[in-house]
PDB file of C-alpha atoms and ligand atoms in Angstrom:
ATOM      1  CA  MET A1333    -222.633 110.106  57.601  1.00  0.00           C
ATOM      2  CA  ASN A1334    -226.347 110.316  55.515  1.00  0.00           C
ATOM      3  CA  THR A1335    -224.713 108.763  52.264  1.00  0.00           C
ATOM      4  CA  SER A1336    -224.771 105.613  50.182  1.00  0.00           C
ATOM      5  CA  VAL A1337    -222.470 104.243  47.194  1.00  0.00           C
ATOM      6  CA  THR A1338    -223.134 102.069  44.620  1.00  0.00           C
ATOM      7  CA  LEU A1339    -220.876  99.024  44.524  1.00  0.00           C
ATOM      8  CA  VAL A1340    -220.599  97.133  41.109  1.00  0.00           C
ATOM      9  CA  GLU A1341    -220.073  93.837  41.622  1.00  0.00           C
ATOM     10  CA  VAL A1342    -217.664  92.365  39.023  1.00  0.00           C
ATOM     11  CA  GLY A1343    -216.878  88.908  40.304  1.00  0.00           C
ATOM     12  CA  PRO A1344    -218.914  87.027  37.232  1.00  0.00           C
ATOM     13  CA  ARG A1345    -216.697  88.534  34.780  1.00  0.00           C
ATOM     14  CA  ASP A1346    -213.352  89.987  36.231  1.00  0.00           C
ATOM     15  CA  GLY A1347    -212.906  87.344  38.578  1.00  0.00           C
ATOM     16  CA  PHE A1348    -214.465  84.066  37.031  1.00  0.00           C
ATOM     17  CA  GLN A1349    -212.220  85.025  34.027  1.00  0.00           C
ATOM     18  CA  SER A1350    -209.035  84.131  35.884  1.00  0.00           C
ATOM     19  CA  VAL A1351    -210.808  80.744  37.427  1.00  0.00           C
ATOM     20  CA  GLY A1352    -209.540  77.989  34.503  1.00  0.00           C
ATOM     21  CA  PRO A1353    -212.175  75.015  34.623  1.00  0.00           C
ATOM     22  CA  PHE A1354    -215.360  75.957  33.225  1.00  0.00           C
ATOM     23  CA  ILE A1355    -218.011  77.326  35.435  1.00  0.00           C
ATOM     24  CA  PRO A1356    -221.046  75.770  34.255  1.00  0.00           C
ATOM     25  CA  THR A1357    -223.748  78.411  32.834  1.00  0.00           C
ATOM     26  CA  GLU A1358    -226.155  77.300  35.730  1.00  0.00           C
ATOM     27  CA  LYS A1359    -224.017  77.905  38.202  1.00  0.00           C
ATOM     28  CA  LYS A1360    -223.306  81.417  36.741  1.00  0.00           C
ATOM     29  CA  LEU A1361    -226.729  81.863  36.893  1.00  0.00           C
ATOM     30  CA  HIS A1362    -227.003  80.847  40.540  1.00  0.00           C
ATOM     31  CA  PHE A1363    -224.417  83.258  41.733  1.00  0.00           C
ATOM     32  CA  LEU A1364    -226.337  86.194  39.544  1.00  0.00           C
ATOM     33  CA  THR A1365    -229.588  85.588  41.201  1.00  0.00           C
ATOM     34  CA  GLN A1366    -227.837  85.491  44.638  1.00  0.00           C
ATOM     35  CA  LEU A1367    -225.626  88.404  44.128  1.00  0.00           C
ATOM     36  CA  ASP A1368    -228.758  90.079  43.195  1.00  0.00           C
ATOM     37  CA  ALA A1369    -230.427  88.599  46.414  1.00  0.00           C
ATOM     38  CA  CYS A1370    -227.789  90.054  48.433  1.00  0.00           C
ATOM     39  CA  GLY A1371    -228.613  93.572  47.139  1.00  0.00           C
ATOM     40  CA  LEU A1372    -225.686  93.632  44.492  1.00  0.00           C
ATOM     41  CA  HIS A1373    -227.892  95.008  41.427  1.00  0.00           C
ATOM     42  CA  ASP A1374    -225.492  96.472  38.887  1.00  0.00           C
ATOM     43  CA  ILE A1375    -223.282  93.286  38.191  1.00  0.00           C
ATOM     44  CA  GLU A1376    -220.934  93.067  35.394  1.00  0.00           C
ATOM     45  CA  ILE A1377    -221.810  90.025  33.904  1.00  0.00           C
ATOM     46  CA  GLY A1378    -219.742  88.799  31.366  1.00  0.00           C
ATOM     47  CA  SER A1379    -217.563  90.275  28.153  1.00  0.00           C
ATOM     48  CA  PHE A1380    -218.132  89.935  24.435  1.00  0.00           C
ATOM     49  CA  VAL A1381    -214.729  89.034  23.441  1.00  0.00           C
ATOM     50  CA  SER A1382    -213.445  86.428  20.856  1.00  0.00           C
ATOM     51  CA  GLN A1383    -214.683  83.116  22.685  1.00  0.00           C
ATOM     52  CA  LYS A1384    -210.902  81.586  21.827  1.00  0.00           C
ATOM     53  CA  ALA A1385    -208.704  84.593  23.836  1.00  0.00           C
ATOM     54  CA  LEU A1386    -211.571  83.604  27.129  1.00  0.00           C
ATOM     55  CA  PRO A1387    -213.210  80.489  26.932  1.00  0.00           C
ATOM     56  CA  GLN A1388    -214.656  80.668  30.663  1.00  0.00           C
ATOM     57  CA  LEU A1389    -216.678  84.000  28.877  1.00  0.00           C
ATOM     58  CA  ALA A1390    -217.727  82.110  26.315  1.00  0.00           C
ATOM     59  CA  ASP A1391    -221.506  82.001  27.416  1.00  0.00           C
ATOM     60  CA  THR A1392    -222.265  85.840  28.237  1.00  0.00           C
ATOM     61  CA  PRO A1393    -224.493  85.760  25.303  1.00  0.00           C
ATOM     62  CA  THR A1394    -226.932  82.884  26.863  1.00  0.00           C
ATOM     63  CA  LEU A1395    -226.201  84.642  30.789  1.00  0.00           C
ATOM     64  CA  LEU A1396    -227.295  87.979  29.259  1.00  0.00           C
ATOM     65  CA  GLU A1397    -230.326  85.991  28.059  1.00  0.00           C
ATOM     66  CA  LEU A1398    -231.227  84.353  31.093  1.00  0.00           C
ATOM     67  CA  ALA A1399    -230.304  87.358  33.314  1.00  0.00           C
ATOM     68  CA  ARG A1400    -233.576  89.191  32.059  1.00  0.00           C
ATOM     69  CA  ASP A1401    -235.909  86.921  34.363  1.00  0.00           C
ATOM     70  CA  ILE A1402    -233.518  88.184  37.683  1.00  0.00           C
ATOM     71  CA  PRO A1403    -236.161  91.143  37.992  1.00  0.00           C
ATOM     72  CA  ARG A1404    -233.394  94.222  39.639  1.00  0.00           C
ATOM     73  CA  LEU A1405    -230.470  92.673  37.627  1.00  0.00           C
ATOM     74  CA  ARG A1406    -228.617  95.491  35.645  1.00  0.00           C
ATOM     75  CA  PRO A1407    -226.615  93.494  33.996  1.00  0.00           C
ATOM     76  CA  ARG A1408    -223.358  94.940  32.502  1.00  0.00           C
ATOM     77  CA  VAL A1409    -220.923  93.202  30.125  1.00  0.00           C
ATOM     78  CA  LEU A1410    -217.576  94.098  29.234  1.00  0.00           C
ATOM     79  CA  VAL A1411    -216.604  95.079  25.667  1.00  0.00           C
ATOM     80  CA  PRO A1412    -212.971  96.010  24.373  1.00  0.00           C
ATOM     81  CA  THR A1413    -213.979  97.086  20.619  1.00  0.00           C
ATOM     82  CA  LEU A1414    -216.155  98.527  18.187  1.00  0.00           C
ATOM     83  CA  GLN A1415    -216.965  95.660  17.124  1.00  0.00           C
ATOM     84  CA  GLN A1416    -217.857  93.557  20.155  1.00  0.00           C
ATOM     85  CA  GLY A1417    -219.778  96.391  21.250  1.00  0.00           C
ATOM     86  CA  ARG A1418    -222.313  96.045  18.505  1.00  0.00           C
ATOM     87  CA  ARG A1419    -222.025  92.931  19.091  1.00  0.00           C
ATOM     88  CA  ALA A1420    -223.630  93.362  22.568  1.00  0.00           C
ATOM     89  CA  LEU A1421    -225.483  95.879  21.492  1.00  0.00           C
ATOM     90  CA  ALA A1422    -227.430  93.578  19.180  1.00  0.00           C
ATOM     91  CA  ALA A1423    -227.881  91.286  21.483  1.00  0.00           C
ATOM     92  CA  ASP A1424    -229.853  93.889  23.409  1.00  0.00           C
ATOM     93  CA  ALA A1425    -226.955  94.253  26.763  1.00  0.00           C
ATOM     94  CA  PRO A1426    -228.627  97.344  28.925  1.00  0.00           C
ATOM     95  CA  CYS A1427    -225.356  98.570  29.972  1.00  0.00           C
ATOM     96  CA  LEU A1428    -221.718  98.237  28.103  1.00  0.00           C
ATOM     97  CA  ALA A1429    -218.472  98.469  29.725  1.00  0.00           C
ATOM     98  CA  PHE A1430    -216.092  99.339  27.366  1.00  0.00           C
ATOM     99  CA  VAL A1431    -212.269  98.729  28.336  1.00  0.00           C
ATOM    100  CA  LEU A1432    -209.005 100.745  27.228  1.00  0.00           C
ATOM    101  CA  SER A1433    -205.598 101.140  28.998  1.00  0.00           C
ATOM    102  CA  VAL A1434    -203.715 104.340  29.474  1.00  0.00           C
ATOM    103  CA  SER A1435    -200.187 102.828  29.072  1.00  0.00           C
ATOM    104  CA  GLU A1436    -199.571 101.777  25.440  1.00  0.00           C
ATOM    105  CA  ALA A1437    -198.096  98.439  26.221  1.00  0.00           C
ATOM    106  CA  HIS A1438    -201.099  97.332  28.271  1.00  0.00           C
ATOM    107  CA  ASN A1439    -203.279  98.395  25.709  1.00  0.00           C
ATOM    108  CA  ARG A1440    -201.504  96.346  22.804  1.00  0.00           C
ATOM    109  CA  SER A1441    -201.297  93.134  25.394  1.00  0.00           C
ATOM    110  CA  ASN A1442    -204.821  93.584  26.154  1.00  0.00           C
ATOM    111  CA  VAL A1443    -206.663  94.393  22.931  1.00  0.00           C
ATOM    112  CA  ARG A1444    -203.626  94.689  20.323  1.00  0.00           C
ATOM    113  CA  ARG A1445    -204.031  98.423  19.720  1.00  0.00           C
ATOM    114  CA  THR A1446    -202.732 101.832  20.849  1.00  0.00           C
ATOM    115  CA  PRO A1447    -204.457 103.413  23.250  1.00  0.00           C
ATOM    116  CA  GLU A1448    -205.496 106.218  20.508  1.00  0.00           C
ATOM    117  CA  ALA A1449    -206.971 103.969  18.595  1.00  0.00           C
ATOM    118  CA  SER A1450    -209.264 102.296  20.955  1.00  0.00           C
ATOM    119  CA  ALA A1451    -210.243 105.470  22.131  1.00  0.00           C
ATOM    120  CA  SER A1452    -211.253 106.221  18.555  1.00  0.00           C
ATOM    121  CA  GLU A1453    -213.564 103.109  18.977  1.00  0.00           C
ATOM    122  CA  TYR A1454    -214.907 103.843  22.179  1.00  0.00           C
ATOM    123  CA  VAL A1455    -215.688 107.826  20.545  1.00  0.00           C
ATOM    124  CA  ALA A1456    -217.718 105.924  17.673  1.00  0.00           C
ATOM    125  CA  LEU A1457    -219.498 103.530  20.025  1.00  0.00           C
ATOM    126  CA  ALA A1458    -220.562 106.580  22.278  1.00  0.00           C
ATOM    127  CA  THR A1459    -221.742 108.906  20.079  1.00  0.00           C
ATOM    128  CA  SER A1460    -224.142 106.336  18.240  1.00  0.00           C
ATOM    129  CA  LEU A1461    -224.856 104.577  21.829  1.00  0.00           C
ATOM    130  CA  PRO A1462    -229.077 104.662  21.938  1.00  0.00           C
ATOM    131  CA  ASP A1463    -230.754 106.729  24.381  1.00  0.00           C
ATOM    132  CA  ASP A1464    -232.286 103.375  26.411  1.00  0.00           C
ATOM    133  CA  LYS A1465    -228.478 102.072  26.867  1.00  0.00           C
ATOM    134  CA  GLU A1466    -225.830 103.041  29.148  1.00  0.00           C
ATOM    135  CA  MET A1467    -222.444 103.238  29.107  1.00  0.00           C
ATOM    136  CA  ARG A1468    -219.187 102.803  31.609  1.00  0.00           C
ATOM    137  CA  LEU A1469    -215.698 103.810  30.688  1.00  0.00           C
ATOM    138  CA  ASN A1470    -213.102 101.747  32.544  1.00  0.00           C
ATOM    139  CA  ILE A1471    -209.687 103.389  31.873  1.00  0.00           C
ATOM    140  CA  GLY A1472    -207.316 100.565  32.591  1.00  0.00           C
ATOM    141  CA  THR A1473    -203.696 101.398  34.558  1.00  0.00           C
ATOM    142  CA  ALA A1474    -204.904 104.625  35.640  1.00  0.00           C
ATOM    143  CA  PHE A1475    -202.326 104.655  38.074  1.00  0.00           C
ATOM    144  CA  ASP A1476    -199.574 101.855  37.183  1.00  0.00           C
ATOM    145  CA  CYS A1477    -198.553 100.070  34.426  1.00  0.00           C
ATOM    146  CA  PRO A1478    -197.321  96.198  34.565  1.00  0.00           C
ATOM    147  CA  PHE A1479    -195.079  97.049  32.219  1.00  0.00           C
ATOM    148  CA  GLU A1480    -194.244 101.082  32.328  1.00  0.00           C
ATOM    149  CA  GLY A1481    -194.487 101.577  35.975  1.00  0.00           C
ATOM    150  CA  ARG A1482    -195.865 104.814  37.383  1.00  0.00           C
ATOM    151  CA  VAL A1483    -198.973 106.173  35.285  1.00  0.00           C
ATOM    152  CA  GLN A1484    -198.604 110.186  35.097  1.00  0.00           C
ATOM    153  CA  VAL A1485    -201.981 112.474  36.222  1.00  0.00           C
ATOM    154  CA  ASP A1486    -201.730 114.500  33.157  1.00  0.00           C
ATOM    155  CA  ASP A1487    -201.548 111.101  30.634  1.00  0.00           C
ATOM    156  CA  VAL A1488    -205.010 110.288  32.352  1.00  0.00           C
ATOM    157  CA  VAL A1489    -206.630 113.381  31.574  1.00  0.00           C
ATOM    158  CA  ARG A1490    -205.173 113.943  28.261  1.00  0.00           C
ATOM    159  CA  LEU A1491    -206.750 110.606  27.590  1.00  0.00           C
ATOM    160  CA  LEU A1492    -210.380 111.176  28.905  1.00  0.00           C
ATOM    161  CA  GLU A1493    -210.514 114.782  27.496  1.00  0.00           C
ATOM    162  CA  PRO A1494    -212.493 113.488  24.055  1.00  0.00           C
ATOM    163  CA  LEU A1495    -214.017 110.270  25.857  1.00  0.00           C
ATOM    164  CA  ILE A1496    -215.926 112.377  28.016  1.00  0.00           C
ATOM    165  CA  SER A1497    -217.298 115.008  25.604  1.00  0.00           C
ATOM    166  CA  ALA A1498    -218.281 112.074  23.561  1.00  0.00           C
ATOM    167  CA  LEU A1499    -220.841 111.160  26.026  1.00  0.00           C
ATOM    168  CA  PRO A1500    -221.005 113.166  29.276  1.00  0.00           C
ATOM    169  CA  ARG A1501    -223.903 110.815  30.733  1.00  0.00           C
ATOM    170  CA  ALA A1502    -221.259 107.616  30.738  1.00  0.00           C
ATOM    171  CA  GLU A1503    -219.710 106.315  33.881  1.00  0.00           C
ATOM    172  CA  PHE A1504    -216.150 106.830  34.682  1.00  0.00           C
ATOM    173  CA  CYS A1505    -214.102 104.168  35.907  1.00  0.00           C
ATOM    174  CA  LEU A1506    -210.425 104.607  36.872  1.00  0.00           C
ATOM    175  CA  CYS A1507    -209.122 101.225  37.340  1.00  0.00           C
ATOM    176  CA  ASP A1508    -206.089 100.603  39.660  1.00  0.00           C
ATOM    177  CA  THR A1509    -205.076  97.228  37.165  1.00  0.00           C
ATOM    178  CA  THR A1510    -202.339  95.923  39.079  1.00  0.00           C
ATOM    179  CA  GLY A1511    -203.312  97.434  42.930  1.00  0.00           C
ATOM    180  CA  ARG A1512    -199.637  99.141  43.142  1.00  0.00           C
ATOM    181  CA  ALA A1513    -201.663 102.465  43.528  1.00  0.00           C
ATOM    182  CA  ASP A1514    -201.616 104.043  47.394  1.00  0.00           C
ATOM    183  CA  PRO A1515    -204.355 106.157  48.661  1.00  0.00           C
ATOM    184  CA  LYS A1516    -202.289 109.303  48.456  1.00  0.00           C
ATOM    185  CA  GLN A1517    -202.217 108.601  44.137  1.00  0.00           C
ATOM    186  CA  VAL A1518    -205.726 107.558  44.375  1.00  0.00           C
ATOM    187  CA  SER A1519    -206.526 111.027  46.114  1.00  0.00           C
ATOM    188  CA  ASP A1520    -204.679 112.829  44.213  1.00  0.00           C
ATOM    189  CA  LEU A1521    -206.036 111.255  40.929  1.00  0.00           C
ATOM    190  CA  PHE A1522    -209.443 111.705  41.657  1.00  0.00           C
ATOM    191  CA  LYS A1523    -209.069 115.154  42.462  1.00  0.00           C
ATOM    192  CA  ALA A1524    -207.020 116.274  39.495  1.00  0.00           C
ATOM    193  CA  VAL A1525    -210.039 114.691  37.355  1.00  0.00           C
ATOM    194  CA  GLY A1526    -212.498 116.481  39.298  1.00  0.00           C
ATOM    195  CA  GLU A1527    -210.937 119.803  38.855  1.00  0.00           C
ATOM    196  CA  SER A1528    -210.810 119.289  35.160  1.00  0.00           C
ATOM    197  CA  PHE A1529    -213.643 117.617  34.044  1.00  0.00           C
ATOM    198  CA  GLY A1530    -216.262 118.357  37.318  1.00  0.00           C
ATOM    199  CA  ARG A1531    -217.362 116.646  39.761  1.00  0.00           C
ATOM    200  CA  ASP A1532    -220.746 116.120  39.475  1.00  0.00           C
ATOM    201  CA  LEU A1533    -219.789 113.191  36.336  1.00  0.00           C
ATOM    202  CA  ARG A1534    -220.607 110.072  37.714  1.00  0.00           C
ATOM    203  CA  TRP A1535    -216.856 109.008  38.582  1.00  0.00           C
ATOM    204  CA  ALA A1536    -216.078 105.547  39.971  1.00  0.00           C
ATOM    205  CA  PHE A1537    -213.178 103.545  41.309  1.00  0.00           C
ATOM    206  CA  HIS A1538    -211.814  99.792  40.512  1.00  0.00           C
ATOM    207  CA  ALA A1539    -209.634  98.848  43.101  1.00  0.00           C
ATOM    208  CA  HIS A1540    -207.399  95.906  43.776  1.00  0.00           C
ATOM    209  CA  ASP A1541    -205.974  94.225  46.973  1.00  0.00           C
ATOM    210  CA  THR A1542    -202.597  93.102  45.908  1.00  0.00           C
ATOM    211  CA  TYR A1543    -200.766  94.716  48.284  1.00  0.00           C
ATOM    212  CA  GLY A1544    -203.424  95.024  50.776  1.00  0.00           C
ATOM    213  CA  LEU A1545    -204.654  98.610  49.879  1.00  0.00           C
ATOM    214  CA  GLY A1546    -208.034  97.947  48.232  1.00  0.00           C
ATOM    215  CA  ALA A1547    -210.234  99.155  51.055  1.00  0.00           C
ATOM    216  CA  ALA A1548    -207.838 102.325  51.669  1.00  0.00           C
ATOM    217  CA  ASN A1549    -207.506 103.196  48.203  1.00  0.00           C
ATOM    218  CA  VAL A1550    -211.727 103.010  48.076  1.00  0.00           C
ATOM    219  CA  TYR A1551    -211.617 104.962  51.019  1.00  0.00           C
ATOM    220  CA  ALA A1552    -209.604 107.509  49.331  1.00  0.00           C
ATOM    221  CA  ALA A1553    -211.890 107.789  46.462  1.00  0.00           C
ATOM    222  CA  PHE A1554    -214.967 108.220  48.999  1.00  0.00           C
ATOM    223  CA  LEU A1555    -213.427 111.038  49.793  1.00  0.00           C
ATOM    224  CA  GLN A1556    -212.895 112.945  46.866  1.00  0.00           C
ATOM    225  CA  GLY A1557    -216.939 112.451  46.082  1.00  0.00           C
ATOM    226  CA  VAL A1558    -216.363 108.814  44.633  1.00  0.00           C
ATOM    227  CA  ARG A1559    -219.988 107.039  45.182  1.00  0.00           C
ATOM    228  CA  VAL A1560    -219.545 104.140  42.398  1.00  0.00           C
ATOM    229  CA  PHE A1561    -217.093 101.105  43.168  1.00  0.00           C
ATOM    230  CA  ASP A1562    -216.254  97.973  41.706  1.00  0.00           C
ATOM    231  CA  ALA A1563    -215.684  94.773  43.721  1.00  0.00           C
ATOM    232  CA  SER A1564    -215.758  90.913  43.116  1.00  0.00           C
ATOM    233  CA  ILE A1565    -216.998  88.332  45.439  1.00  0.00           C
ATOM    234  CA  ALA A1566    -214.439  86.899  47.860  1.00  0.00           C
ATOM    235  CA  GLY A1567    -212.047  88.765  46.118  1.00  0.00           C
ATOM    236  CA  LEU A1568    -211.445  86.974  43.155  1.00  0.00           C
ATOM    237  CA  GLY A1569    -209.618  88.200  40.028  1.00  0.00           C
ATOM    238  CA  GLY A1570    -206.036  88.803  39.177  1.00  0.00           C
ATOM    239  CA  CYS A1571    -204.259  90.343  36.405  1.00  0.00           C
ATOM    240  CA  PRO A1572    -202.577  87.996  34.019  1.00  0.00           C
ATOM    241  CA  PHE A1573    -200.053  90.160  33.585  1.00  0.00           C
ATOM    242  CA  ALA A1574    -198.854  91.289  36.918  1.00  0.00           C
ATOM    243  CA  PRO A1575    -197.035  88.507  38.907  1.00  0.00           C
ATOM    244  CA  GLY A1576    -198.175  87.776  42.412  1.00  0.00           C
ATOM    245  CA  ALA A1577    -200.870  90.283  41.985  1.00  0.00           C
ATOM    246  CA  THR A1578    -203.892  89.170  43.806  1.00  0.00           C
ATOM    247  CA  GLY A1579    -207.746  89.545  43.148  1.00  0.00           C
ATOM    248  CA  ASN A1580    -210.269  92.748  42.944  1.00  0.00           C
ATOM    249  CA  VAL A1581    -210.974  94.375  46.974  1.00  0.00           C
ATOM    250  CA  ALA A1582    -213.450  91.682  47.859  1.00  0.00           C
ATOM    251  CA  THR A1583    -217.341  93.274  47.643  1.00  0.00           C
ATOM    252  CA  GLU A1584    -217.612  92.008  51.149  1.00  0.00           C
ATOM    253  CA  ASP A1585    -214.769  93.739  52.678  1.00  0.00           C
ATOM    254  CA  LEU A1586    -216.245  97.189  50.934  1.00  0.00           C
ATOM    255  CA  ILE A1587    -219.824  96.555  52.381  1.00  0.00           C
ATOM    256  CA  TYR A1588    -218.140  95.564  55.948  1.00  0.00           C
ATOM    257  CA  MET A1589    -216.395  98.498  55.634  1.00  0.00           C
ATOM    258  CA  PHE A1590    -219.064 101.022  54.245  1.00  0.00           C
ATOM    259  CA  GLU A1591    -221.852  99.952  56.320  1.00  0.00           C
ATOM    260  CA  LYS A1592    -219.387 100.051  59.959  1.00  0.00           C
ATOM    261  CA  MET A1593    -219.095 104.323  58.701  1.00  0.00           C
ATOM    262  CA  GLY A1594    -222.715 104.383  58.756  1.00  0.00           C
ATOM    263  CA  VAL A1595    -222.461 104.605  54.549  1.00  0.00           C
ATOM    264  CA  SER A1596    -225.292 102.333  52.897  1.00  0.00           C
ATOM    265  CA  THR A1597    -224.476 100.283  50.577  1.00  0.00           C
ATOM    266  CA  GLY A1598    -227.771  98.628  50.331  1.00  0.00           C
ATOM    267  CA  CYS A1599    -226.339  94.664  50.623  1.00  0.00           C
ATOM    268  CA  ASP A1600    -226.851  92.383  53.031  1.00  0.00           C
ATOM    269  CA  LEU A1601    -223.431  91.842  54.730  1.00  0.00           C
ATOM    270  CA  ASP A1602    -224.352  87.791  56.356  1.00  0.00           C
ATOM    271  CA  ARG A1603    -225.837  86.833  53.198  1.00  0.00           C
ATOM    272  CA  MET A1604    -222.815  87.887  51.424  1.00  0.00           C
ATOM    273  CA  VAL A1605    -220.480  86.255  53.446  1.00  0.00           C
ATOM    274  CA  ALA A1606    -222.064  82.812  53.401  1.00  0.00           C
ATOM    275  CA  LEU A1607    -221.912  83.348  49.585  1.00  0.00           C
ATOM    276  CA  ALA A1608    -218.423  84.586  49.086  1.00  0.00           C
ATOM    277  CA  GLY A1609    -217.585  81.305  51.199  1.00  0.00           C
ATOM    278  CA  GLU A1610    -219.038  79.154  47.814  1.00  0.00           C
ATOM    279  CA  ALA A1611    -217.584  81.605  45.709  1.00  0.00           C
ATOM    280  CA  ALA A1612    -213.838  80.990  47.487  1.00  0.00           C
ATOM    281  CA  LEU A1613    -214.565  77.069  47.141  1.00  0.00           C
ATOM    282  CA  LEU A1614    -215.049  77.371  42.906  1.00  0.00           C
ATOM    283  CA  PRO A1615    -212.119  74.705  41.673  1.00  0.00           C
ATOM    284  CA  GLY A1616    -209.436  77.058  40.631  1.00  0.00           C
ATOM    285  CA  ALA A1617    -210.423  79.953  42.137  1.00  0.00           C
ATOM    286  CA  GLN A1618    -207.981  82.071  43.849  1.00  0.00           C
ATOM    287  CA  SER A1619    -209.581  83.927  47.063  1.00  0.00           C
ATOM    288  CA  GLY A1620    -208.577  87.223  48.851  1.00  0.00           C
ATOM    289  CA  GLY A1621    -210.266  89.809  51.198  1.00  0.00           C
ATOM    290  CA  ARG A1622    -210.555  89.685  54.942  1.00  0.00           C
ATOM    291  CA  ALA A1623    -213.972  90.405  56.470  1.00  0.00           C
ATOM    292  CA  ARG A1624    -215.105  87.086  54.812  1.00  0.00           C
ATOM    293  CA  GLN A1625    -212.942  84.555  57.094  1.00  0.00           C
ATOM    294  CA  ALA A1626    -213.293  87.150  60.481  1.00  0.00           C
ATOM    295  CA  ILE A1627    -217.096  87.073  60.237  1.00  0.00           C
ATOM    296  CA  THR A1628    -217.150  83.470  59.702  1.00  0.00           C
ATOM    297  CA  ALA A1629    -214.897  82.800  62.513  1.00  0.00           C
ATOM    298  CA  ARG A1630    -216.752  85.132  64.759  1.00  0.00           C
ATOM    299  CA  TYR A1631    -220.050  82.990  64.078  1.00  0.00           C
ATOM    300  CA  ALA A1632    -218.192  79.836  64.629  1.00  0.00           C
ATOM    301  CA  ALA A1633    -217.104  81.115  67.936  1.00  0.00           C
ATOM    302  CA  GLU A1634    -220.179  82.328  68.694  1.00  0.00           C
ATOM    303  CA  LEU A1635    -221.813  79.160  67.998  1.00  0.00           C
ATOM    304  CA  ASN A1636    -219.561  76.979  70.303  1.00  0.00           C
ATOM    305  CA  SER A1637    -220.082  79.549  73.446  1.00  0.00           C
ATOM    306  CA  SER A1638    -223.913  79.314  73.114  1.00  0.00           C
ATOM    307  CA  SER A1639    -223.972  75.520  72.775  1.00  0.00           C
ATOM    308  CA  THR A1640    -222.006  74.806  75.802  1.00  0.00           C
TER     309      THR A1640
HETATM  310 ZN1   ZN B1783    -210.178  94.083  38.205  1.00  0.00          ZN
END
């Protein structure tokens, strides 16, 4: 298979935001530097949100400034509203990740707006985006909502229409917020949006591993032509509205899967496993994924057998 994928590391935002004790800014910078060294250059480093709502990410503007010294890093920041988007642009963020949910209940609990109101704010931001800035649109609850259950394909397509025409060069990410999607549902939705809007748009997929289907769902999206995947170091993260929901699919699991299939990720798996081990030990972190433990155990066994 002569192909490659882009992994977008979302641990420093999606993962860290669910960690209770504040992670010192220097520690966050350490992870950004090391993730970049592992080959992960597209990293969601934080959010522009109210500091009261998410104290863990209150240092995002500082981190954005410091991240400029990491040469290959292309930092992204999450923005939930037009106002925060403008704030991020004023701070010279190179790439905005705007988030809105298909389901009204989830969007209201997340950003206290209807999906239509969020969509209008996105269009205002997207149509005025400077040429040298990039945009990612995250469509939350594209498959399933913690309040409303399964989300219909038609609802996603209808919501996407004006958003895509506002800025076709953006990256469009369908998010399995709860982790309750299955490979067939993932396949069906990417097939439907590909047929409606064209496969040459930059599609992306954000998987959660709640039921252990994260990697299988990623592979289903890959087979539909998706080449950009979100993942989180050590599987950090969760969904505050989905009890028992574990984190995002682990970055090291996706590196392992793709590289084993001969699909290049550009990442150093061994180095990533070591770094994920460090992230899993962050106080208050809830880690997930499988490759980290399997590879660590294999190395330990090899070390033991070679020393006898
Ligand atoms: Zn997530």
